[in-house]
């Protein structure tokens, strides 16, 4: 973890009191929804009196539904050509870059980072997604020698499952992107 001098932290503006506290929701099976789980109140670690967001934790039902939806989508996603699958992280990278300032500000408030650290994390995640997207231009498999005469073994990479991720609070965006790769991640 990189420590930032107090003088750099002081350069960040005080929160706007008129700013409305966001309500946290969960994206489950393509729909944003609230949950009946335990209440969550997120505060700014640099300014504990500042509430960043409120909401409810996801429960077992939401998690089970999210995993079921991801598993149901897996065969269609796996059947896509390699290049089509590569477009998904490329579009995500474009979206991260387009909203880096906004989401970097959210990270500043949520994680207690400086604005520069928050924006930097979002931009680094975009770079990582572009690396994964470029994999669509690389060979999508390998050919191995077979122990039987006249045969070859061909290995082709395809999505194989759903991954659950619990990310550390220090780098929530980049850690999720590193874990993601070409997998579906439930976070």
PDB file of C-alpha atoms in Angstrom:
ATOM      1  CA  UNK A   1       0.000   0.000   0.000  1.00  0.00           C
ATOM      2  CA  UNK A   2       1.352   3.390  -0.936  1.00  0.00           C
ATOM      3  CA  UNK A   3       1.167   6.064   1.728  1.00  0.00           C
ATOM      4  CA  UNK A   4       0.465   9.609   0.649  1.00  0.00           C
ATOM      5  CA  UNK A   5       1.792  12.589   2.573  1.00  0.00           C
ATOM      6  CA  UNK A   6      -0.799  14.549   4.544  1.00  0.00           C
ATOM      7  CA  UNK A   7      -0.135  17.588   2.349  1.00  0.00           C
ATOM      8  CA  UNK A   8      -1.344  15.666  -0.730  1.00  0.00           C
ATOM      9  CA  UNK A   9      -4.449  14.513   1.104  1.00  0.00           C
ATOM     10  CA  UNK A  10      -5.244  18.061   2.164  1.00  0.00           C
ATOM     11  CA  UNK A  11      -5.336  19.093  -1.508  1.00  0.00           C
ATOM     12  CA  UNK A  12      -8.557  17.113  -2.019  1.00  0.00           C
ATOM     13  CA  UNK A  13     -11.629  19.333  -1.641  1.00  0.00           C
ATOM     14  CA  UNK A  14     -14.051  18.891   1.214  1.00  0.00           C
ATOM     15  CA  UNK A  15     -17.203  16.927   0.316  1.00  0.00           C
ATOM     16  CA  UNK A  16     -20.146  18.822  -1.082  1.00  0.00           C
ATOM     17  CA  UNK A  17     -22.833  18.752   1.633  1.00  0.00           C
ATOM     18  CA  UNK A  18     -25.533  19.040  -1.030  1.00  0.00           C
ATOM     19  CA  UNK A  19     -24.356  15.793  -2.638  1.00  0.00           C
ATOM     20  CA  UNK A  20     -26.939  13.073  -2.122  1.00  0.00           C
ATOM     21  CA  UNK A  21     -25.734   9.853  -0.480  1.00  0.00           C
ATOM     22  CA  UNK A  22     -26.024   7.033  -3.046  1.00  0.00           C
ATOM     23  CA  UNK A  23     -28.108   3.964  -2.292  1.00  0.00           C
ATOM     24  CA  UNK A  24     -26.143   0.770  -2.956  1.00  0.00           C
ATOM     25  CA  UNK A  25     -27.885  -1.836  -5.083  1.00  0.00           C
ATOM     26  CA  UNK A  26     -26.887  -5.169  -6.606  1.00  0.00           C
ATOM     27  CA  UNK A  27     -26.786  -6.120 -10.285  1.00  0.00           C
ATOM     28  CA  UNK A  28     -28.444  -9.534 -10.362  1.00  0.00           C
ATOM     29  CA  UNK A  29     -29.394 -11.255 -13.622  1.00  0.00           C
ATOM     30  CA  UNK A  30     -29.131  -7.949 -15.502  1.00  0.00           C
ATOM     31  CA  UNK A  31     -31.351  -5.958 -13.131  1.00  0.00           C
ATOM     32  CA  UNK A  32     -30.385  -3.490 -10.404  1.00  0.00           C
ATOM     33  CA  UNK A  33     -32.134  -4.254  -7.134  1.00  0.00           C
ATOM     34  CA  UNK A  34     -32.026  -3.660  -3.414  1.00  0.00           C
ATOM     35  CA  UNK A  35     -31.668  -6.413  -0.854  1.00  0.00           C
ATOM     36  CA  UNK A  36     -33.131  -7.294   2.524  1.00  0.00           C
ATOM     37  CA  UNK A  37     -29.711  -8.210   3.937  1.00  0.00           C
ATOM     38  CA  UNK A  38     -27.983  -6.493   6.827  1.00  0.00           C
ATOM     39  CA  UNK A  39     -27.753  -2.712   6.593  1.00  0.00           C
ATOM     40  CA  UNK A  40     -24.489  -1.295   5.279  1.00  0.00           C
ATOM     41  CA  UNK A  41     -23.323   2.263   5.888  1.00  0.00           C
ATOM     42  CA  UNK A  42     -20.096   3.109   4.073  1.00  0.00           C
ATOM     43  CA  UNK A  43     -18.090   6.032   5.425  1.00  0.00           C
ATOM     44  CA  UNK A  44     -15.043   7.842   4.090  1.00  0.00           C
ATOM     45  CA  UNK A  45     -12.015   6.527   6.036  1.00  0.00           C
ATOM     46  CA  UNK A  46     -10.285   9.910   5.684  1.00  0.00           C
ATOM     47  CA  UNK A  47     -13.399  11.705   6.979  1.00  0.00           C
ATOM     48  CA  UNK A  48     -15.373   9.210   9.114  1.00  0.00           C
ATOM     49  CA  UNK A  49     -18.198  11.705   9.609  1.00  0.00           C
ATOM     50  CA  UNK A  50     -18.916  11.584   5.836  1.00  0.00           C
ATOM     51  CA  UNK A  51     -21.362   8.873   4.735  1.00  0.00           C
ATOM     52  CA  UNK A  52     -20.412   7.716   1.247  1.00  0.00           C
ATOM     53  CA  UNK A  53     -23.259   5.290   0.568  1.00  0.00           C
ATOM     54  CA  UNK A  54     -25.926   3.249   2.294  1.00  0.00           C
ATOM     55  CA  UNK A  55     -27.696   0.046   1.394  1.00  0.00           C
ATOM     56  CA  UNK A  56     -28.099  -3.560   2.340  1.00  0.00           C
ATOM     57  CA  UNK A  57     -25.727  -6.480   1.885  1.00  0.00           C
ATOM     58  CA  UNK A  58     -26.662  -9.139  -0.633  1.00  0.00           C
ATOM     59  CA  UNK A  59     -28.178 -12.236   0.873  1.00  0.00           C
ATOM     60  CA  UNK A  60     -27.947 -15.882  -0.091  1.00  0.00           C
ATOM     61  CA  UNK A  61     -30.903 -15.555  -2.478  1.00  0.00           C
ATOM     62  CA  UNK A  62     -29.279 -12.719  -4.476  1.00  0.00           C
ATOM     63  CA  UNK A  63     -25.957 -14.551  -4.634  1.00  0.00           C
ATOM     64  CA  UNK A  64     -27.590 -17.795  -5.740  1.00  0.00           C
ATOM     65  CA  UNK A  65     -29.582 -15.957  -8.413  1.00  0.00           C
ATOM     66  CA  UNK A  66     -26.481 -14.098  -9.683  1.00  0.00           C
ATOM     67  CA  UNK A  67     -24.487 -17.347  -9.941  1.00  0.00           C
ATOM     68  CA  UNK A  68     -27.400 -19.130 -11.657  1.00  0.00           C
ATOM     69  CA  UNK A  69     -27.744 -16.308 -14.213  1.00  0.00           C
ATOM     70  CA  UNK A  70     -24.002 -16.317 -14.914  1.00  0.00           C
ATOM     71  CA  UNK A  71     -23.971 -20.098 -15.328  1.00  0.00           C
ATOM     72  CA  UNK A  72     -26.993 -19.950 -17.641  1.00  0.00           C
ATOM     73  CA  UNK A  73     -25.181 -17.387 -19.828  1.00  0.00           C
ATOM     74  CA  UNK A  74     -21.941 -19.390 -19.965  1.00  0.00           C
ATOM     75  CA  UNK A  75     -22.748 -21.729 -22.914  1.00  0.00           C
ATOM     76  CA  UNK A  76     -23.752 -18.820 -25.172  1.00  0.00           C
ATOM     77  CA  UNK A  77     -20.672 -16.831 -24.155  1.00  0.00           C
ATOM     78  CA  UNK A  78     -18.381 -19.817 -24.647  1.00  0.00           C
ATOM     79  CA  UNK A  79     -19.808 -20.370 -28.145  1.00  0.00           C
ATOM     80  CA  UNK A  80     -18.896 -16.828 -29.242  1.00  0.00           C
ATOM     81  CA  UNK A  81     -15.875 -16.499 -31.529  1.00  0.00           C
ATOM     82  CA  UNK A  82     -12.671 -15.519 -29.752  1.00  0.00           C
ATOM     83  CA  UNK A  83     -12.742 -12.000 -31.239  1.00  0.00           C
ATOM     84  CA  UNK A  84     -16.320 -11.390 -30.102  1.00  0.00           C
ATOM     85  CA  UNK A  85     -15.407 -12.341 -26.542  1.00  0.00           C
ATOM     86  CA  UNK A  86     -12.450  -9.949 -26.749  1.00  0.00           C
ATOM     87  CA  UNK A  87     -14.767  -7.022 -27.496  1.00  0.00           C
ATOM     88  CA  UNK A  88     -16.329  -7.267 -24.035  1.00  0.00           C
ATOM     89  CA  UNK A  89     -13.220  -6.221 -22.034  1.00  0.00           C
ATOM     90  CA  UNK A  90     -12.392  -3.637 -24.738  1.00  0.00           C
ATOM     91  CA  UNK A  91     -15.798  -1.961 -24.252  1.00  0.00           C
ATOM     92  CA  UNK A  92     -15.382  -2.142 -20.474  1.00  0.00           C
ATOM     93  CA  UNK A  93     -11.961  -0.452 -20.780  1.00  0.00           C
ATOM     94  CA  UNK A  94     -13.473   2.352 -22.878  1.00  0.00           C
ATOM     95  CA  UNK A  95     -16.191   2.844 -20.272  1.00  0.00           C
ATOM     96  CA  UNK A  96     -13.648   2.970 -17.423  1.00  0.00           C
ATOM     97  CA  UNK A  97     -11.544   5.539 -19.268  1.00  0.00           C
ATOM     98  CA  UNK A  98     -14.593   7.680 -20.081  1.00  0.00           C
ATOM     99  CA  UNK A  99     -15.643   7.779 -16.416  1.00  0.00           C
ATOM    100  CA  UNK A 100     -12.201   7.677 -14.751  1.00  0.00           C
ATOM    101  CA  UNK A 101     -12.557  11.103 -13.138  1.00  0.00           C
ATOM    102  CA  UNK A 102     -16.017  10.338 -11.740  1.00  0.00           C
ATOM    103  CA  UNK A 103     -15.143   6.844 -10.500  1.00  0.00           C
ATOM    104  CA  UNK A 104     -11.757   8.018  -9.224  1.00  0.00           C
ATOM    105  CA  UNK A 105     -13.643  10.561  -7.113  1.00  0.00           C
ATOM    106  CA  UNK A 106     -15.854   7.759  -5.779  1.00  0.00           C
ATOM    107  CA  UNK A 107     -12.744   5.782  -4.833  1.00  0.00           C
ATOM    108  CA  UNK A 108     -11.345   8.877  -3.124  1.00  0.00           C
ATOM    109  CA  UNK A 109     -14.411   9.107  -0.924  1.00  0.00           C
ATOM    110  CA  UNK A 110     -14.959   5.386  -0.461  1.00  0.00           C
ATOM    111  CA  UNK A 111     -11.367   4.283   0.154  1.00  0.00           C
ATOM    112  CA  UNK A 112      -9.788   7.446   1.561  1.00  0.00           C
ATOM    113  CA  UNK A 113      -7.400   7.701  -1.399  1.00  0.00           C
ATOM    114  CA  UNK A 114      -6.322  10.902  -3.078  1.00  0.00           C
ATOM    115  CA  UNK A 115      -8.146  11.785  -6.281  1.00  0.00           C
ATOM    116  CA  UNK A 116      -4.995  11.000  -8.297  1.00  0.00           C
ATOM    117  CA  UNK A 117      -4.779   7.525  -6.739  1.00  0.00           C
ATOM    118  CA  UNK A 118      -8.461   6.849  -7.451  1.00  0.00           C
ATOM    119  CA  UNK A 119      -8.264   7.983 -11.070  1.00  0.00           C
ATOM    120  CA  UNK A 120      -4.999   6.069 -11.465  1.00  0.00           C
ATOM    121  CA  UNK A 121      -6.614   2.866 -10.230  1.00  0.00           C
ATOM    122  CA  UNK A 122      -9.494   3.195 -12.690  1.00  0.00           C
ATOM    123  CA  UNK A 123      -7.123   3.915 -15.592  1.00  0.00           C
ATOM    124  CA  UNK A 124      -4.870   0.985 -14.635  1.00  0.00           C
ATOM    125  CA  UNK A 125      -7.904  -1.304 -14.643  1.00  0.00           C
ATOM    126  CA  UNK A 126      -8.732  -0.056 -18.156  1.00  0.00           C
ATOM    127  CA  UNK A 127      -5.177  -0.847 -19.302  1.00  0.00           C
ATOM    128  CA  UNK A 128      -5.469  -4.358 -17.879  1.00  0.00           C
ATOM    129  CA  UNK A 129      -8.789  -4.924 -19.643  1.00  0.00           C
ATOM    130  CA  UNK A 130      -7.209  -3.795 -22.927  1.00  0.00           C
ATOM    131  CA  UNK A 131      -4.459  -6.376 -22.380  1.00  0.00           C
ATOM    132  CA  UNK A 132      -7.121  -9.081 -21.984  1.00  0.00           C
ATOM    133  CA  UNK A 133      -9.014  -7.760 -25.017  1.00  0.00           C
ATOM    134  CA  UNK A 134      -5.838  -7.937 -27.120  1.00  0.00           C
ATOM    135  CA  UNK A 135      -5.808 -11.667 -26.395  1.00  0.00           C
ATOM    136  CA  UNK A 136      -8.452 -11.957 -29.114  1.00  0.00           C
ATOM    137  CA  UNK A 137      -5.711 -11.119 -31.619  1.00  0.00           C
ATOM    138  CA  UNK A 138      -3.398 -13.818 -30.270  1.00  0.00           C
ATOM    139  CA  UNK A 139      -3.769 -17.517 -31.035  1.00  0.00           C
ATOM    140  CA  UNK A 140      -6.744 -18.943 -29.153  1.00  0.00           C
ATOM    141  CA  UNK A 141      -5.217 -22.340 -28.548  1.00  0.00           C
ATOM    142  CA  UNK A 142      -2.212 -24.582 -28.937  1.00  0.00           C
ATOM    143  CA  UNK A 143      -1.292 -27.683 -30.913  1.00  0.00           C
ATOM    144  CA  UNK A 144       0.625 -30.472 -29.196  1.00  0.00           C
ATOM    145  CA  UNK A 145       2.280 -33.591 -30.499  1.00  0.00           C
ATOM    146  CA  UNK A 146       0.252 -36.754 -29.966  1.00  0.00           C
ATOM    147  CA  UNK A 147       1.702 -40.056 -28.813  1.00  0.00           C
ATOM    148  CA  UNK A 148      -0.238 -41.679 -31.711  1.00  0.00           C
ATOM    149  CA  UNK A 149       1.214 -41.436 -35.222  1.00  0.00           C
ATOM    150  CA  UNK A 150      -0.539 -39.034 -37.589  1.00  0.00           C
ATOM    151  CA  UNK A 151      -2.508 -37.220 -34.883  1.00  0.00           C
ATOM    152  CA  UNK A 152      -2.240 -33.846 -33.205  1.00  0.00           C
ATOM    153  CA  UNK A 153      -3.792 -32.583 -29.993  1.00  0.00           C
ATOM    154  CA  UNK A 154      -5.479 -29.182 -30.256  1.00  0.00           C
ATOM    155  CA  UNK A 155      -6.270 -27.240 -27.084  1.00  0.00           C
ATOM    156  CA  UNK A 156      -8.686 -24.313 -27.451  1.00  0.00           C
ATOM    157  CA  UNK A 157      -9.377 -21.778 -24.700  1.00  0.00           C
ATOM    158  CA  UNK A 158     -13.029 -21.254 -23.796  1.00  0.00           C
ATOM    159  CA  UNK A 159     -14.779 -19.857 -20.727  1.00  0.00           C
ATOM    160  CA  UNK A 160     -15.283 -22.696 -18.273  1.00  0.00           C
ATOM    161  CA  UNK A 161     -17.001 -21.295 -15.214  1.00  0.00           C
ATOM    162  CA  UNK A 162     -18.073 -18.578 -12.838  1.00  0.00           C
ATOM    163  CA  UNK A 163     -15.724 -17.059 -10.250  1.00  0.00           C
ATOM    164  CA  UNK A 164     -16.673 -15.413  -6.960  1.00  0.00           C
ATOM    165  CA  UNK A 165     -14.380 -12.612  -5.812  1.00  0.00           C
ATOM    166  CA  UNK A 166     -14.041 -10.871  -2.480  1.00  0.00           C
ATOM    167  CA  UNK A 167     -11.669  -8.007  -3.173  1.00  0.00           C
ATOM    168  CA  UNK A 168      -9.583  -6.044  -0.679  1.00  0.00           C
ATOM    169  CA  UNK A 169     -10.749  -2.514  -0.021  1.00  0.00           C
ATOM    170  CA  UNK A 170      -7.376  -1.070  -1.037  1.00  0.00           C
ATOM    171  CA  UNK A 171      -7.718  -1.716  -4.797  1.00  0.00           C
ATOM    172  CA  UNK A 172     -11.288  -2.878  -5.464  1.00  0.00           C
ATOM    173  CA  UNK A 173     -11.380  -2.025  -9.175  1.00  0.00           C
ATOM    174  CA  UNK A 174      -7.989  -3.320 -10.311  1.00  0.00           C
ATOM    175  CA  UNK A 175      -8.183  -6.464  -8.195  1.00  0.00           C
ATOM    176  CA  UNK A 176     -11.554  -7.378  -9.702  1.00  0.00           C
ATOM    177  CA  UNK A 177     -10.151  -6.798 -13.200  1.00  0.00           C
ATOM    178  CA  UNK A 178      -7.061  -8.941 -12.498  1.00  0.00           C
ATOM    179  CA  UNK A 179      -9.248 -11.773 -11.202  1.00  0.00           C
ATOM    180  CA  UNK A 180     -11.707 -11.433 -14.047  1.00  0.00           C
ATOM    181  CA  UNK A 181      -9.501 -12.200 -17.030  1.00  0.00           C
ATOM    182  CA  UNK A 182     -11.963 -13.944 -19.305  1.00  0.00           C
ATOM    183  CA  UNK A 183     -14.148 -15.281 -16.491  1.00  0.00           C
ATOM    184  CA  UNK A 184     -17.531 -14.205 -15.238  1.00  0.00           C
ATOM    185  CA  UNK A 185     -17.013 -12.709 -11.768  1.00  0.00           C
ATOM    186  CA  UNK A 186     -19.608 -12.440  -9.032  1.00  0.00           C
ATOM    187  CA  UNK A 187     -18.363  -9.700  -6.667  1.00  0.00           C
TER     188      UNK A 187
END
